[in-house]
Coordinates of C-alpha atoms and ligand atoms in Angstrom, one line a residue:
Chain A
M1 CA -226.6 -37.2 123.5
I2 CA -228.9 -39.9 122.1
C3 CA -230.3 -38.9 118.8
L4 CA -233.9 -38.7 118.0
S5 CA -234.2 -41.4 115.6
E6 CA -232.6 -43.9 118.1
L7 CA -235.1 -42.6 120.8
R8 CA -237.9 -43.3 118.4
H9 CA -236.5 -46.8 117.7
Q10 CA -236.6 -47.6 121.5
Y11 CA -240.0 -46.1 121.7
Y12 CA -241.5 -48.3 118.9
K13 CA -240.8 -51.2 121.0
F14 CA -243.7 -50.5 123.3
A15 CA -245.9 -48.1 121.2
S16 CA -248.5 -49.8 119.3
V17 CA -251.4 -47.7 118.4
H18 CA -252.5 -46.0 121.5
I19 CA -249.9 -45.4 124.2
K20 CA -250.5 -44.6 127.9
M21 CA -249.6 -41.3 129.4
G22 CA -246.1 -41.2 130.9
E23 CA -244.7 -43.5 128.4
E24 CA -244.1 -40.9 125.9
M25 CA -240.8 -39.8 124.9
P26 CA -239.7 -36.2 125.8
E27 CA -239.3 -34.9 122.2
I28 CA -242.8 -36.1 121.2
V29 CA -244.3 -34.5 124.1
A30 CA -242.5 -31.2 123.3
F31 CA -243.7 -31.2 119.8
M32 CA -247.2 -32.1 121.0
K33 CA -247.1 -29.1 123.3
L34 CA -246.3 -26.8 120.4
A35 CA -249.4 -28.4 118.5
L36 CA -251.6 -27.6 121.5
E37 CA -250.3 -24.0 121.5
Q38 CA -251.7 -23.9 118.0
A39 CA -254.9 -25.4 119.1
K40 CA -255.1 -22.7 121.9
I41 CA -254.6 -19.9 119.3
A42 CA -257.6 -21.5 117.3
F43 CA -259.7 -21.6 120.5
D44 CA -258.8 -17.8 121.0
N45 CA -260.1 -17.1 117.6
L46 CA -263.2 -18.9 118.3
E47 CA -262.4 -21.9 116.2
V48 CA -262.8 -25.6 116.9
P49 CA -259.4 -26.0 119.0
V50 CA -257.3 -28.3 116.7
G51 CA -253.7 -27.4 116.1
C52 CA -250.6 -29.1 114.5
V53 CA -246.9 -28.8 113.8
I54 CA -244.7 -30.3 111.1
V55 CA -241.3 -31.3 112.1
M56 CA -238.5 -32.2 109.9
D57 CA -234.8 -33.0 111.2
E58 CA -236.2 -32.2 114.8
K59 CA -237.0 -28.7 113.8
V60 CA -240.6 -27.4 113.5
I61 CA -240.9 -26.2 110.0
S62 CA -244.6 -25.4 109.7
C63 CA -247.6 -25.1 112.0
G64 CA -251.3 -24.8 111.4
R65 CA -254.6 -24.3 113.2
N66 CA -258.3 -24.8 112.4
R67 CA -259.6 -21.9 110.5
T68 CA -263.0 -23.2 109.3
N69 CA -265.1 -20.4 110.7
E70 CA -263.0 -17.6 109.7
T71 CA -262.8 -18.7 106.1
R72 CA -266.2 -20.2 105.9
N73 CA -264.6 -23.1 104.5
A74 CA -265.0 -26.3 106.5
T75 CA -262.1 -28.1 104.9
R76 CA -259.6 -25.5 106.5
H77 CA -258.3 -28.0 108.9
A78 CA -255.1 -27.4 110.9
E79 CA -253.3 -30.1 108.8
M80 CA -254.3 -28.6 105.5
E81 CA -253.2 -25.1 106.6
A82 CA -249.8 -26.5 107.7
I83 CA -249.3 -28.4 104.4
D84 CA -250.3 -25.4 102.3
G85 CA -247.9 -23.3 104.1
L86 CA -245.0 -25.6 103.4
L87 CA -246.0 -25.9 99.8
E88 CA -246.1 -22.3 99.5
E89 CA -242.7 -21.8 101.1
W90 CA -241.0 -24.7 99.1
K91 CA -242.4 -23.4 95.8
E92 CA -241.1 -19.9 96.6
K93 CA -237.6 -21.5 97.1
G94 CA -237.9 -23.0 93.6
L95 CA -238.0 -26.6 94.7
T96 CA -239.2 -29.2 92.1
K97 CA -242.1 -31.4 92.7
H98 CA -239.6 -34.5 93.2
E99 CA -237.7 -32.4 95.7
V100 CA -240.9 -31.7 97.5
V101 CA -241.9 -35.4 97.7
E102 CA -238.4 -35.9 99.0
M103 CA -239.0 -33.4 101.8
F104 CA -242.5 -34.5 102.9
S105 CA -241.1 -38.0 103.2
K106 CA -238.8 -36.7 106.0
C107 CA -241.8 -34.9 107.7
Y108 CA -243.3 -35.9 111.1
L109 CA -246.8 -34.3 112.0
Y110 CA -248.0 -33.6 115.4
V111 CA -251.5 -32.9 115.6
T112 CA -253.9 -32.5 118.6
C113 CA -256.8 -34.6 117.3
E114 CA -256.7 -37.7 115.0
P115 CA -256.8 -36.5 111.5
C116 CA -260.1 -36.7 109.7
I117 CA -260.8 -38.8 106.7
M118 CA -260.1 -35.9 104.5
C119 CA -256.7 -34.9 106.3
A120 CA -255.6 -38.5 106.7
S121 CA -256.0 -39.0 102.9
A122 CA -254.2 -35.7 102.2
L123 CA -251.3 -36.9 104.4
S124 CA -251.0 -40.1 102.5
F125 CA -251.1 -38.2 99.1
I126 CA -248.3 -36.0 100.2
G127 CA -246.4 -39.1 101.4
I128 CA -245.8 -37.9 105.0
K129 CA -243.4 -40.0 107.1
E130 CA -245.2 -40.2 110.3
V131 CA -248.0 -38.9 112.4
Y132 CA -248.5 -38.4 116.2
Y133 CA -251.9 -37.3 117.6
G134 CA -253.7 -36.6 120.7
C135 CA -257.1 -37.7 121.2
A136 CA -258.9 -40.0 118.8
N137 CA -261.7 -38.7 116.6
D138 CA -264.4 -41.5 116.6
K139 CA -266.8 -39.4 114.4
F140 CA -264.5 -38.5 111.5
G141 CA -261.1 -40.2 112.2
G142 CA -259.3 -41.5 109.3
C143 CA -256.3 -43.1 111.2
G144 CA -258.1 -46.1 112.7
S145 CA -261.3 -44.8 114.0
I146 CA -263.6 -44.9 111.1
L147 CA -261.2 -45.7 108.2
S148 CA -257.6 -46.6 108.3
L149 CA -256.2 -44.3 105.5
H150 CA -252.7 -44.5 106.9
T151 CA -252.2 -48.1 106.0
N152 CA -252.0 -49.3 102.7
T153 CA -253.9 -52.4 103.1
T154 CA -256.9 -51.0 101.0
T155 CA -256.8 -52.3 97.5
S156 CA -258.1 -50.6 94.5
D157 CA -261.3 -51.8 93.0
S158 CA -259.4 -52.6 89.9
G159 CA -256.6 -54.4 91.9
E160 CA -254.0 -52.4 90.2
D161 CA -251.2 -50.6 92.0
V162 CA -252.3 -47.1 92.6
G163 CA -249.1 -45.9 94.5
R164 CA -250.9 -45.8 97.7
K165 CA -248.5 -44.5 100.6
S166 CA -248.8 -45.4 104.2
Y167 CA -247.5 -43.7 107.2
K168 CA -246.9 -44.7 110.8
C169 CA -249.6 -43.3 113.1
T170 CA -249.5 -43.1 116.9
G171 CA -252.3 -41.7 119.1
G172 CA -252.8 -40.8 122.6
I173 CA -250.1 -38.2 122.9
M174 CA -251.3 -35.7 125.6
G175 CA -254.9 -36.7 124.6
E176 CA -256.4 -35.4 127.7
E177 CA -255.1 -31.8 127.2
A178 CA -256.6 -31.9 123.7
V179 CA -259.9 -33.1 125.0
S180 CA -260.0 -30.5 127.7
L181 CA -259.6 -27.7 125.2
F182 CA -262.5 -29.1 123.3
R183 CA -264.5 -29.3 126.5
N184 CA -263.6 -25.6 127.4
F185 CA -264.4 -24.6 123.6
Y186 CA -267.6 -26.2 123.8
E187 CA -268.6 -24.3 127.1
L188 CA -267.7 -21.1 125.6
G189 CA -268.5 -21.5 121.9
N190 CA -272.0 -22.9 122.3
P191 CA -274.1 -20.6 120.3
N192 CA -277.0 -21.0 122.7
A193 CA -274.9 -20.0 125.6
P194 CA -274.4 -16.4 126.6
K195 CA -271.7 -14.5 124.3
P196 CA -268.1 -15.0 125.7
H197 CA -267.0 -12.0 127.4
R198 CA -263.4 -12.1 126.2
Q199 CA -262.5 -10.6 122.7
P200 CA -260.9 -12.9 120.1
I201 CA -257.2 -12.5 120.3
Q202 CA -255.9 -11.3 117.0
Q203 CA -253.0 -13.3 115.6
P204 CA -249.8 -11.0 115.2
Chain B
M1 CA -262.8 -51.1 109.9
S2 CA -261.2 -52.7 106.8
A3 CA -262.2 -51.0 103.7
S4 CA -261.4 -53.8 101.5
G5 CA -264.4 -55.5 102.9
E6 CA -266.7 -52.9 101.5
K7 CA -265.4 -53.2 97.8
A8 CA -268.5 -53.3 95.9
D9 CA -270.0 -52.0 92.8
S10 CA -267.5 -51.0 90.2
I11 CA -268.2 -50.4 86.6
R12 CA -270.6 -53.2 86.2
L13 CA -272.8 -51.8 89.2
P14 CA -275.6 -50.6 87.0
L15 CA -276.2 -54.1 85.8
R16 CA -276.5 -55.6 89.2
F17 CA -278.8 -52.8 90.0
S18 CA -281.1 -53.4 87.2
H19 CA -280.9 -57.1 88.1
C20 CA -281.8 -56.4 91.6
Q21 CA -284.6 -53.9 90.4
L22 CA -283.2 -51.5 92.8
L23 CA -284.1 -47.8 92.5
K24 CA -283.4 -46.7 89.1
R25 CA -284.9 -44.0 87.0
F26 CA -284.4 -43.4 83.3
L27 CA -284.4 -40.0 82.1
P28 CA -287.5 -38.9 80.2
C29 CA -288.0 -39.4 76.5
S30 CA -287.4 -43.1 76.9
P31 CA -287.3 -46.0 75.4
P32 CA -285.0 -46.9 78.3
Y33 CA -281.5 -47.7 77.1
T34 CA -280.2 -51.0 78.3
I35 CA -276.8 -51.8 78.5
A36 CA -276.2 -55.2 76.9
S37 CA -272.6 -55.7 77.9
P38 CA -269.6 -53.6 79.0
V39 CA -268.3 -53.7 75.5
K40 CA -264.6 -52.6 74.9
P41 CA -264.6 -49.4 72.8
T42 CA -263.6 -49.5 69.4
A43 CA -262.7 -46.6 67.1
R44 CA -266.1 -46.7 65.6
D45 CA -267.7 -46.4 69.1
L46 CA -265.6 -43.4 69.7
R47 CA -266.9 -41.7 66.7
T48 CA -270.4 -42.1 67.4
P49 CA -272.2 -38.7 67.8
Q50 CA -273.6 -39.8 71.3
L51 CA -270.3 -39.2 72.6
Q52 CA -270.2 -35.6 71.7
L53 CA -270.7 -34.2 75.2
G54 CA -270.9 -30.7 74.0
N55 CA -274.4 -30.3 73.0
M56 CA -276.0 -28.5 76.0
N57 CA -279.4 -28.2 74.4
K58 CA -280.1 -31.7 73.3
C59 CA -280.9 -33.3 76.5
E60 CA -284.2 -34.7 75.2
E61 CA -282.1 -36.5 72.6
N62 CA -279.9 -38.3 75.0
K63 CA -282.4 -41.1 75.5
S64 CA -279.9 -43.2 77.3
W65 CA -279.0 -40.9 80.0
E66 CA -279.9 -42.3 83.3
I67 CA -279.5 -41.2 87.0
I68 CA -278.8 -44.0 89.4
H69 CA -279.0 -43.7 93.2
I70 CA -275.9 -45.1 94.9
P71 CA -277.2 -46.4 98.3
D72 CA -275.6 -46.4 101.7
K73 CA -274.8 -50.1 101.6
P74 CA -273.4 -52.0 98.6
P75 CA -276.0 -54.0 96.7
F76 CA -276.0 -57.6 97.6
P77 CA -277.4 -60.5 95.5
L78 CA -280.8 -61.6 96.8
H79 CA -279.7 -64.8 98.3
Q80 CA -276.6 -63.6 99.8
Q81 CA -277.5 -60.9 102.1
P82 CA -275.2 -60.4 105.0
T83 CA -276.3 -61.7 108.4
V84 CA -275.3 -61.4 112.0
K85 CA -275.7 -64.1 114.6
V86 CA -278.0 -63.7 117.5
Y87 CA -279.1 -65.7 120.6
A88 CA -282.7 -66.6 120.5
A89 CA -285.1 -68.7 122.5
V90 CA -288.5 -70.4 122.0
I91 CA -290.9 -68.8 124.5
D92 CA -294.2 -69.6 125.8
P93 CA -296.8 -67.2 124.2
K94 CA -298.1 -66.4 127.8
H95 CA -294.8 -64.6 128.4
A96 CA -294.3 -63.0 125.0
N97 CA -295.6 -59.5 125.8
T98 CA -293.6 -59.5 129.3
L99 CA -290.5 -60.7 127.8
V100 CA -290.4 -58.5 124.7
R101 CA -291.0 -55.5 126.9
K102 CA -288.3 -56.4 129.2
L103 CA -285.8 -57.2 126.5
N104 CA -286.5 -54.0 124.5
K105 CA -285.8 -52.1 127.8
I106 CA -282.7 -53.8 128.7
L107 CA -281.2 -54.5 125.4
P108 CA -282.8 -52.8 122.4
L109 CA -281.6 -54.0 119.1
E110 CA -279.1 -51.3 118.1
N111 CA -278.5 -51.0 114.3
L112 CA -281.2 -53.7 113.8
H113 CA -284.2 -51.7 113.9
H114 CA -285.5 -53.5 110.8
V115 CA -285.4 -57.0 112.6
K116 CA -288.5 -58.2 114.3
R117 CA -287.8 -59.3 117.8
V118 CA -290.2 -62.1 117.7
R119 CA -290.7 -64.8 115.1
K120 CA -294.0 -66.6 114.8
Q121 CA -293.9 -70.0 113.2
D122 CA -297.1 -71.8 112.2
L123 CA -296.2 -75.3 112.8
N124 CA -298.7 -78.1 112.0
E125 CA -302.3 -77.8 113.2
G126 CA -302.5 -74.5 114.4
C127 CA -299.6 -75.1 116.8
I128 CA -297.8 -71.7 117.1
H129 CA -294.1 -71.5 117.8
L130 CA -292.8 -68.2 119.3
S131 CA -289.0 -67.3 119.4
V132 CA -287.5 -64.2 120.6
I133 CA -284.0 -62.6 120.0
L134 CA -282.3 -62.1 123.2
C135 CA -279.1 -60.4 122.1
L136 CA -276.3 -60.5 119.5
A137 CA -274.2 -63.3 119.6
C138 CA -270.3 -63.4 119.1
E139 CA -269.5 -64.1 115.3
S140 CA -266.8 -66.6 116.0
E141 CA -267.6 -68.3 119.2
S142 CA -270.8 -70.0 120.3
Q143 CA -270.1 -69.8 124.0
L144 CA -272.8 -68.2 126.2
D145 CA -270.3 -66.2 128.4
N146 CA -270.9 -63.0 126.2
I147 CA -274.5 -62.7 127.1
P148 CA -275.3 -59.7 129.4
Q149 CA -276.1 -60.4 132.9
E150 CA -279.5 -59.1 132.8
V151 CA -280.4 -61.3 129.9
V152 CA -279.0 -64.3 131.6
E153 CA -281.2 -63.5 134.7
L154 CA -284.2 -63.6 132.2
I155 CA -283.0 -66.7 130.8
N156 CA -282.8 -68.4 134.2
S157 CA -286.1 -67.1 135.5
Y158 CA -288.2 -68.1 132.5
K159 CA -286.1 -71.3 132.0
L160 CA -285.4 -70.4 128.4
E161 CA -283.5 -72.7 126.1
T162 CA -281.1 -70.6 123.9
F163 CA -280.0 -71.2 120.3
I164 CA -278.1 -69.2 117.8
T165 CA -279.7 -68.1 114.5
K166 CA -279.1 -65.5 111.9
V167 CA -280.7 -62.2 111.2
C168 CA -280.1 -60.0 108.1
K169 CA -277.7 -57.2 108.8
Y170 CA -279.2 -54.5 106.7
A171 CA -282.7 -53.3 106.2
P172 CA -284.3 -54.5 102.9
L173 CA -284.2 -52.1 100.0
S174 CA -286.9 -53.8 98.0
K175 CA -289.9 -56.1 98.4
E176 CA -287.8 -58.8 96.8
E177 CA -284.9 -58.3 99.4
W178 CA -287.6 -58.3 102.0
I179 CA -289.3 -61.6 101.1
E180 CA -285.8 -63.4 101.0
Q181 CA -284.9 -61.8 104.4
C182 CA -288.0 -63.1 106.1
K183 CA -287.0 -66.6 105.3
I184 CA -284.2 -66.3 107.6
W185 CA -285.8 -64.2 110.3
P186 CA -288.7 -61.6 109.9
T187 CA -287.8 -58.1 109.3
S188 CA -289.9 -55.1 108.4
Y189 CA -289.7 -53.3 105.1
H190 CA -290.6 -49.6 104.7
P191 CA -290.8 -48.6 101.0
P192 CA -289.5 -45.1 100.6
T193 CA -292.3 -42.7 100.7
Y194 CA -290.4 -39.4 100.4
N195 CA -288.8 -37.6 97.3
I196 CA -286.7 -34.9 99.1
R197 CA -283.6 -35.9 97.5
G198 CA -284.4 -37.7 94.4
I199 CA -283.8 -41.2 95.9
T200 CA -287.3 -42.3 94.7
G201 CA -286.9 -40.7 91.4
F202 CA -286.5 -37.4 89.6
S203 CA -289.2 -35.4 88.0
E204 CA -288.6 -34.7 84.1
E205 CA -287.7 -31.3 84.9
E206 CA -285.3 -32.2 87.5
S207 CA -283.6 -34.9 85.2
N208 CA -283.2 -32.4 82.6
S209 CA -281.4 -30.1 84.8
V210 CA -279.2 -32.8 86.2
C211 CA -278.4 -33.8 82.7
T212 CA -277.4 -30.2 81.9
F213 CA -275.3 -29.7 84.7
M214 CA -273.4 -32.9 84.2
K215 CA -272.7 -31.9 80.7
Q216 CA -271.4 -28.6 81.9
A217 CA -269.1 -30.5 84.3
L218 CA -268.0 -32.6 81.4
D219 CA -267.3 -29.6 79.4
L220 CA -265.4 -28.1 82.1
A221 CA -263.3 -31.3 82.5
K222 CA -261.7 -31.2 79.2
C223 CA -259.0 -28.7 78.3
E224 CA -256.7 -28.5 75.5
C225 CA -253.8 -30.4 77.1
Q226 CA -255.4 -33.0 79.3
M227 CA -258.7 -34.4 80.9
M228 CA -259.2 -33.2 84.5
N229 CA -261.8 -33.7 87.1
A230 CA -264.3 -30.8 87.2
A231 CA -266.7 -29.8 89.9
I232 CA -269.8 -27.5 89.7
I233 CA -271.8 -26.6 92.9
I234 CA -275.3 -25.6 92.2
D235 CA -278.2 -24.3 94.4
P236 CA -281.0 -26.7 93.1
S237 CA -283.7 -24.4 94.4
T238 CA -282.7 -21.7 91.9
N239 CA -280.4 -23.7 89.5
E240 CA -277.8 -21.0 90.2
V241 CA -274.1 -21.9 89.7
I242 CA -272.6 -21.3 93.1
A243 CA -269.0 -22.3 92.2
E244 CA -267.2 -24.3 89.7
A245 CA -263.4 -25.5 89.3
R246 CA -261.2 -27.8 87.7
D247 CA -258.4 -29.9 89.1
Q248 CA -255.5 -27.6 90.1
V249 CA -253.0 -30.4 90.8
N250 CA -251.0 -30.1 87.5
S251 CA -252.0 -27.3 85.3
C252 CA -250.8 -25.2 82.4
S253 CA -251.9 -21.9 81.2
C254 CA -254.7 -23.5 79.1
C255 CA -256.1 -25.1 82.2
S256 CA -257.4 -22.1 83.9
I257 CA -261.1 -21.8 83.4
N258 CA -261.8 -19.6 80.5
H259 CA -265.7 -19.6 79.9
E260 CA -265.6 -18.6 76.2
A261 CA -263.2 -21.3 75.4
T262 CA -265.0 -24.1 77.2
S263 CA -268.6 -23.3 76.0
Q264 CA -268.2 -22.2 72.4
N265 CA -265.3 -24.4 71.1
H266 CA -267.3 -27.6 71.1
D267 CA -264.7 -29.3 69.0
K268 CA -262.3 -29.4 71.7
L269 CA -264.8 -31.0 74.0
V270 CA -265.3 -33.9 71.9
L271 CA -262.8 -36.7 72.1
N272 CA -260.7 -36.7 69.1
S273 CA -262.2 -39.2 66.7
S274 CA -259.0 -40.6 65.5
A275 CA -257.7 -41.1 68.9
T276 CA -256.6 -44.6 69.7
K277 CA -256.5 -46.2 73.0
P278 CA -253.0 -45.6 74.1
E279 CA -253.5 -41.9 73.8
L280 CA -256.8 -41.9 75.5
L281 CA -255.1 -43.6 78.6
N282 CA -253.2 -40.4 79.1
Y283 CA -256.3 -38.5 79.8
G284 CA -257.0 -40.4 83.1
N285 CA -253.4 -39.3 84.4
G286 CA -254.6 -35.8 84.8
V287 CA -257.7 -36.6 86.9
S288 CA -256.5 -35.9 90.4
C289 CA -258.9 -38.1 92.3
L290 CA -258.0 -41.1 90.1
N291 CA -254.3 -40.8 90.8
P292 CA -253.9 -38.8 94.1
W293 CA -250.7 -40.4 94.8
K294 CA -249.0 -39.7 91.4
W295 CA -249.4 -35.9 91.3
F296 CA -245.6 -35.5 91.0
N297 CA -245.3 -37.7 87.8
Q298 CA -246.8 -35.2 85.5
K299 CA -245.4 -32.3 83.6
S300 CA -247.1 -29.0 84.4
C301 CA -246.6 -25.3 84.8
S302 CA -248.2 -24.9 88.4
W303 CA -249.0 -27.6 90.7
H304 CA -250.4 -28.5 94.2
P305 CA -250.8 -32.1 95.3
L306 CA -254.2 -31.4 97.1
R307 CA -256.0 -28.9 94.8
H308 CA -258.5 -31.5 93.4
A309 CA -261.5 -30.0 91.8
A310 CA -263.9 -30.5 94.7
I311 CA -261.6 -28.8 97.1
V312 CA -261.1 -25.8 94.7
A313 CA -264.9 -25.7 94.2
I314 CA -265.5 -25.6 97.9
E315 CA -262.9 -22.9 98.5
N316 CA -264.6 -20.8 95.6
S317 CA -268.0 -21.3 97.2
S318 CA -266.6 -20.1 100.5
V319 CA -265.1 -17.1 98.9
R320 CA -268.4 -16.2 97.4
D321 CA -270.0 -16.7 100.7
K322 CA -267.6 -14.3 102.3
L323 CA -268.0 -11.8 99.5
L324 CA -271.8 -12.0 99.5
F325 CA -272.4 -11.8 103.2
H326 CA -269.4 -9.5 104.2
G327 CA -270.0 -7.9 107.5
N328 CA -272.2 -10.8 108.6
E329 CA -269.6 -12.7 110.4
H330 CA -270.5 -14.9 113.2
V331 CA -269.4 -17.9 115.0
A332 CA -270.4 -20.8 113.0
D333 CA -272.1 -23.7 114.8
N334 CA -269.8 -26.2 113.8
L335 CA -269.6 -27.9 117.1
D336 CA -270.7 -31.5 116.4
E337 CA -267.1 -32.7 116.8
T338 CA -266.7 -31.1 120.1
N339 CA -270.0 -32.2 121.3
H340 CA -269.4 -35.9 120.3
L341 CA -266.2 -35.9 122.2
L342 CA -267.9 -34.6 125.2
K343 CA -270.6 -37.2 125.0
K344 CA -267.9 -39.8 124.9
Q345 CA -266.4 -38.3 128.1
K346 CA -269.9 -38.7 129.6
I347 CA -270.1 -34.9 130.3
K348 CA -273.8 -33.9 130.1
S349 CA -273.9 -31.8 127.0
I350 CA -276.2 -28.9 126.3
H351 CA -278.2 -28.9 123.2
V352 CA -276.3 -28.0 120.2
N353 CA -278.0 -26.4 117.3
D354 CA -276.6 -28.7 114.6
D355 CA -279.8 -29.7 113.0
E356 CA -279.6 -29.1 109.3
E357 CA -283.1 -27.8 108.9
V358 CA -282.4 -25.2 111.4
V359 CA -279.2 -24.0 110.2
N360 CA -280.1 -24.2 106.6
S361 CA -281.4 -20.6 106.4
Q362 CA -280.3 -18.2 108.9
S363 CA -282.2 -15.1 109.4
N364 CA -280.1 -13.2 106.9
G365 CA -280.5 -15.7 104.3
R366 CA -276.9 -16.9 104.6
P367 CA -276.7 -20.5 103.9
Y368 CA -274.7 -22.8 106.4
L369 CA -271.6 -23.6 104.2
C370 CA -273.1 -25.7 101.3
T371 CA -276.2 -26.8 103.1
G372 CA -278.9 -27.6 100.3
Y373 CA -276.4 -27.4 97.5
D374 CA -275.5 -30.1 94.8
I375 CA -272.3 -30.9 93.3
Y376 CA -271.5 -32.3 90.0
L377 CA -268.2 -34.1 89.5
V378 CA -267.2 -35.8 86.4
W379 CA -265.4 -38.6 88.4
E380 CA -266.3 -40.1 91.6
P381 CA -264.4 -38.3 94.4
C382 CA -261.5 -39.7 96.3
T383 CA -261.7 -40.1 100.1
M384 CA -260.2 -36.5 100.6
C385 CA -262.6 -35.0 98.3
A386 CA -265.7 -37.0 99.6
M387 CA -264.8 -36.1 103.1
A388 CA -264.4 -32.5 102.3
L389 CA -267.9 -32.6 100.8
V390 CA -269.2 -34.1 104.2
H391 CA -267.5 -31.2 106.0
Q392 CA -268.9 -28.7 103.6
R393 CA -272.5 -30.1 104.1
V394 CA -273.3 -30.7 100.5
K395 CA -276.7 -32.3 100.0
R396 CA -276.4 -34.3 96.9
I397 CA -273.4 -35.5 94.8
F398 CA -273.8 -36.5 91.0
Y399 CA -270.8 -38.2 89.2
A400 CA -270.4 -39.6 85.9
F401 CA -267.6 -42.1 86.0
P402 CA -266.6 -44.4 88.9
N403 CA -263.1 -44.3 90.4
K404 CA -261.6 -47.6 90.8
S405 CA -258.4 -46.5 92.4
D406 CA -259.7 -44.4 95.5
G407 CA -263.3 -43.7 94.8
A408 CA -265.1 -43.0 98.3
L409 CA -268.7 -43.2 97.2
G410 CA -269.1 -46.8 96.2
S411 CA -266.0 -48.0 94.4
V412 CA -263.5 -48.5 97.3
H413 CA -265.0 -46.8 100.2
R414 CA -268.8 -45.8 100.8
L415 CA -268.7 -42.7 103.1
Q416 CA -272.5 -42.1 102.4
G417 CA -273.0 -45.1 104.6
E418 CA -270.6 -44.4 107.4
K419 CA -273.2 -43.8 110.2
S420 CA -270.6 -42.1 112.5
L421 CA -270.2 -39.1 110.3
N422 CA -272.3 -36.0 111.3
H423 CA -273.6 -35.3 107.7
H424 CA -274.9 -37.5 104.9
Y425 CA -275.4 -36.7 101.4
A426 CA -277.2 -38.6 98.8
V427 CA -275.1 -40.0 96.0
F428 CA -276.2 -40.4 92.3
R429 CA -274.3 -41.6 89.2
V430 CA -275.3 -40.2 86.0
M431 CA -274.8 -42.7 83.4
L432 CA -273.6 -41.6 80.0
P433 CA -274.9 -43.2 76.7
Q434 CA -272.2 -45.8 76.4
E435 CA -271.3 -47.8 79.5
S436 CA -267.8 -48.4 78.1
F437 CA -267.0 -44.8 77.6
D438 CA -265.5 -44.4 81.1
E439 CA -263.3 -47.5 80.6
C440 CA -261.6 -45.9 77.5
L441 CA -261.0 -42.8 79.6
M442 CA -259.1 -44.7 82.3
Ligands
ZN501 ZN1 -259.2 -32.9 109.0
ZN502 ZN1 -260.1 -35.9 95.2

């Protein structure tokens, strides 16, 4: 069996920034499906449907979904939830800061929508290895749409090395599925529309 | 968009500001303090009483505090305002009205609303020359092939001779800028007439409370073991403190907020007068927004790479919101993102109630997130924190020191000028008495 890193290597040959449907590698699609599952849970909880999973050594080690309405905190995006979950777990296990840095540098994030400027920054701060996303976010996107925080081309105003970290970022993975979730959410969630008949599904 | 292109004002910004005569308000009880030059701090400077930040009751004595609006676009020298290329044509005055009407219909000048479509030149002996802007031109090429078909049809039917010219990219911020711009191509200038957000100046009362809250933030930023960033969220309509927080990226037991310790022990809040520069340099290391990539280099008891002061303050405000309005849960109307995606998909969207004024006060008095609130930060926030404040709908941001490594409100990026964002706050820098003070902190 061909190993994942080898597959990724082949895949890079044709993946630039956005890739067309059907060209994705099966692993990437499989992980994005799990991220979409998270987005659906957000949807069922009347949240803007964005979800993500964090993968290390080909295993999902964390997941997150948008919880901005529930928390009344508009910064509780899926990515922040997934990162905080990992940090909590790793700290409980007694990992040191440097071990945590080492762990993050092996992590892949799969998220249904391009990380916003806040999350794209956070992903750079923790030093994630790589990001795959579904649809672009041309209102808030921090991985190419509005700003390019995944690259380290930005220089600080003082010109000194601030230790900026870059990560590879690939968009367009099952983007249509992500957008159709947004569309459904919008139709149901519109506060001016009649209240949805379904009950919010409680998370187990 | 490349961010490096927007690199603009740094520590020397205020000088340029005063030079350009941009919006600037001195605190009351002037004479206004002028900054002669960004002098390097000396030990004597550090001992001057003005640096004692703990005196909450002496705002009137701080003659030199000033509040500076940090606008949406970087300040440009009068004669070097950015321009864009456009196709224009000389037209027969007889056709002027018809042509302008047609052009405005088929190709309105998006993002160039300040630019006048027609230029009137008075040549010799009452001979008037009219030129009209047809469309934007490619910055690199001078070929005509990027002109839209409808414009080409107009060119042909009116037998227009096109030429490429320049117009100013941004609306003028001052009369001086406007006069300069009109030398290139006429623009219109609308002096600011409103004062909702302090952009055109602050009342004496408001200046004093800005000063007071910034001092409170400075007090909060200083703990026994390190200098951190601090954030205080205020409801300016009541001057109520909604939430406050320090960085929690690297903290020790002494770093958790203890009101008695921070407000009574002023000695601790003053920089040690015998401190030398190398020691002072360590202070900046603990400021999360200045070193967001170096969180793992510091010794601490508890840590979290993303718990910058602004993020923690937002969290505290949302906890307060949930406690105060318990049982009033409802689906928030944070649908702009979805709405936007739908528009992109060309799906006809229903009206979404995302207007700030409408959601500002709900029937139960519950504010929508931090709508209408101000935040005071000691350091200019990083991109993560600045975007978090967009998401949480903060109305105004005040900061004391610029952030050269990742500042998102003028130093490296300028989020307040990103038109695509669904919310825009006004940004102000509160200048402390000594311009060089921040340099020694970093
Ligand atoms: Zn985000
Ligand atoms: Zn920050």
